[in-house]
Tab-separated table of C-alpha atoms in Angstrom:
chain	number	residue	atom	x	y	z
A	10	GLN	CA	-52.599	-9.557	-39.273
A	11	VAL	CA	-53.993	-12.602	-41.034
A	12	GLN	CA	-57.365	-13.440	-42.495
A	13	LEU	CA	-58.253	-17.101	-42.958
A	14	VAL	CA	-61.030	-18.525	-45.101
A	15	GLU	CA	-61.839	-22.233	-45.050
A	16	SER	CA	-63.590	-24.113	-47.803
A	17	GLY	CA	-64.247	-27.666	-48.914
A	18	GLY	CA	-66.532	-28.927	-46.194
A	19	GLY	CA	-69.736	-30.734	-46.904
A	20	LEU	CA	-71.687	-33.940	-46.567
A	21	VAL	CA	-69.971	-37.218	-47.335
A	22	GLN	CA	-70.719	-40.874	-46.702
A	23	PRO	CA	-68.570	-43.015	-44.421
A	24	GLY	CA	-65.469	-44.115	-46.274
A	25	GLY	CA	-65.556	-41.064	-48.480
A	26	ALA	CA	-63.066	-38.248	-48.859
A	27	LEU	CA	-62.904	-34.482	-48.696
A	28	ARG	CA	-60.194	-31.901	-49.093
A	29	LEU	CA	-60.354	-28.779	-46.995
A	30	SER	CA	-58.569	-25.619	-47.994
A	31	CYS	CA	-57.588	-22.602	-45.944
A	32	ALA	CA	-56.586	-19.485	-47.805
A	33	ALA	CA	-54.598	-16.908	-45.878
A	34	SER	CA	-54.130	-13.257	-46.606
A	35	GLY	CA	-52.777	-10.164	-44.928
A	36	SER	CA	-49.290	-11.290	-43.907
A	37	ILE	CA	-46.305	-13.428	-44.840
A	38	PHE	CA	-47.772	-16.900	-44.927
A	39	ARG	CA	-44.564	-18.886	-44.606
A	40	LEU	CA	-43.799	-17.322	-41.236
A	41	TYR	CA	-46.795	-19.036	-39.669
A	42	ASP	CA	-47.331	-22.487	-38.310
A	43	MET	CA	-50.675	-23.779	-39.534
A	44	GLY	CA	-53.141	-26.161	-38.014
A	45	TRP	CA	-56.520	-27.725	-38.468
A	46	TYR	CA	-58.768	-28.058	-35.439
A	47	ARG	CA	-62.226	-29.463	-35.126
A	48	GLN	CA	-65.095	-29.231	-32.707
A	49	ALA	CA	-67.939	-31.710	-32.589
A	50	PRO	CA	-71.199	-31.085	-30.723
A	51	GLY	CA	-70.666	-31.439	-26.999
A	52	LYS	CA	-66.911	-31.810	-27.423
A	53	GLN	CA	-63.901	-29.616	-26.841
A	54	ARG	CA	-62.053	-28.169	-29.784
A	55	GLU	CA	-59.144	-30.422	-30.620
A	56	LEU	CA	-56.100	-30.282	-32.813
A	57	VAL	CA	-56.395	-32.539	-35.836
A	58	ALA	CA	-53.181	-31.806	-37.691
A	59	ALA	CA	-50.482	-29.162	-37.803
A	60	ILE	CA	-47.683	-28.160	-40.111
A	61	THR	CA	-44.823	-25.778	-39.487
A	62	GLY	CA	-43.480	-23.268	-41.939
A	63	ASP	CA	-40.714	-25.764	-42.688
A	64	GLY	CA	-43.189	-28.533	-43.468
A	65	ILE	CA	-42.946	-30.582	-40.278
A	66	THR	CA	-46.274	-32.265	-39.567
A	67	ASN	CA	-48.031	-33.896	-36.673
A	68	TYR	CA	-51.414	-35.555	-36.338
A	69	GLN	CA	-53.936	-36.587	-33.784
A	70	ASP	CA	-53.707	-40.341	-33.359
A	71	SER	CA	-57.262	-40.927	-34.523
A	72	VAL	CA	-56.557	-39.489	-37.975
A	73	LYS	CA	-53.074	-40.840	-38.622
A	74	GLY	CA	-52.955	-42.712	-41.885
A	75	ARG	CA	-56.218	-41.158	-43.036
A	76	PHE	CA	-55.602	-37.398	-43.074
A	77	THR	CA	-52.787	-35.456	-44.676
A	78	ILE	CA	-51.955	-31.830	-44.006
A	79	SER	CA	-49.944	-29.876	-46.534
A	80	ARG	CA	-49.200	-26.302	-47.445
A	81	ASP	CA	-48.379	-24.336	-50.541
A	82	ASN	CA	-46.574	-21.220	-49.439
A	83	ALA	CA	-46.649	-19.761	-52.935
A	84	LYS	CA	-50.444	-19.884	-52.819
A	85	ASN	CA	-50.750	-18.941	-49.142
A	86	THR	CA	-52.892	-22.016	-48.633
A	87	VAL	CA	-52.965	-24.978	-46.292
A	88	TYR	CA	-54.876	-28.159	-47.068
A	89	LEU	CA	-56.307	-31.072	-45.182
A	90	LYS	CA	-56.927	-34.149	-47.272
A	91	MET	CA	-59.290	-36.467	-45.464
A	92	ASN	CA	-59.705	-40.050	-46.598
A	93	SER	CA	-61.642	-42.974	-45.177
A	94	LEU	CA	-63.920	-40.631	-43.295
A	95	LYS	CA	-65.830	-41.902	-40.302
A	96	THR	CA	-68.976	-40.637	-38.656
A	97	GLU	CA	-66.895	-39.553	-35.675
A	98	ASP	CA	-65.040	-37.129	-37.941
A	99	THR	CA	-68.192	-35.029	-38.109
A	100	ALA	CA	-67.368	-31.575	-36.773
A	101	VAL	CA	-66.762	-27.985	-37.649
A	102	TYR	CA	-63.199	-27.733	-38.880
A	103	TYR	CA	-61.212	-24.588	-38.181
A	104	CYS	CA	-58.033	-23.298	-39.709
A	105	ASN	CA	-55.480	-21.757	-37.371
A	106	ALA	CA	-52.378	-19.681	-38.026
A	107	VAL	CA	-49.778	-18.992	-35.351
A	108	MET	CA	-46.587	-17.008	-35.443
A	109	ARG	CA	-44.126	-17.881	-32.730
A	110	ARG	CA	-40.834	-16.166	-32.052
A	111	PHE	CA	-38.503	-16.439	-29.080
A	112	GLY	CA	-40.963	-18.767	-27.402
A	113	ALA	CA	-43.736	-16.191	-27.573
A	114	THR	CA	-46.922	-16.159	-29.611
A	115	LEU	CA	-46.894	-13.068	-31.776
A	116	GLY	CA	-50.039	-13.860	-33.709
A	117	ASP	CA	-52.906	-16.315	-33.383
A	118	TYR	CA	-55.692	-16.299	-35.956
A	119	TRP	CA	-58.727	-18.429	-36.719
A	120	GLY	CA	-61.014	-18.937	-39.644
A	121	GLN	CA	-64.782	-19.100	-39.336
A	122	GLY	CA	-64.897	-22.851	-39.797
A	123	THR	CA	-66.339	-25.243	-42.329
A	124	GLN	CA	-68.804	-28.008	-41.544
A	125	VAL	CA	-67.878	-31.597	-42.290
A	126	THR	CA	-70.675	-34.108	-41.915
A	127	VAL	CA	-70.055	-37.816	-42.375
A	128	SER	CA	-73.315	-39.693	-42.523
A	129	SER	CA	-75.128	-42.437	-44.361
């Protein structure tokens, strides 16, 4: 069982930066793969970035070179540093935690989301 709480969203101008945080509680954090998803109005929820318990990362092509996902297992926290923000980055950003073992999903948890608005 995992509880996730996102923070750090807000309003920023194009070209600006934000850092999102996701604090996890209720289980052993390092056993989970973590991801950031986002959903814009009228769009499907999409994976933005992910990081495994071992620190292996992957990114959606549209954010490569601009966003960085990281985790601090000692603090049970995953971060998404977002630079050079564009209006199309506007969305609700969700934190996700997944435990996989033997090819099966043993746990799948979501935070409530944090709004990121990029606008002039």
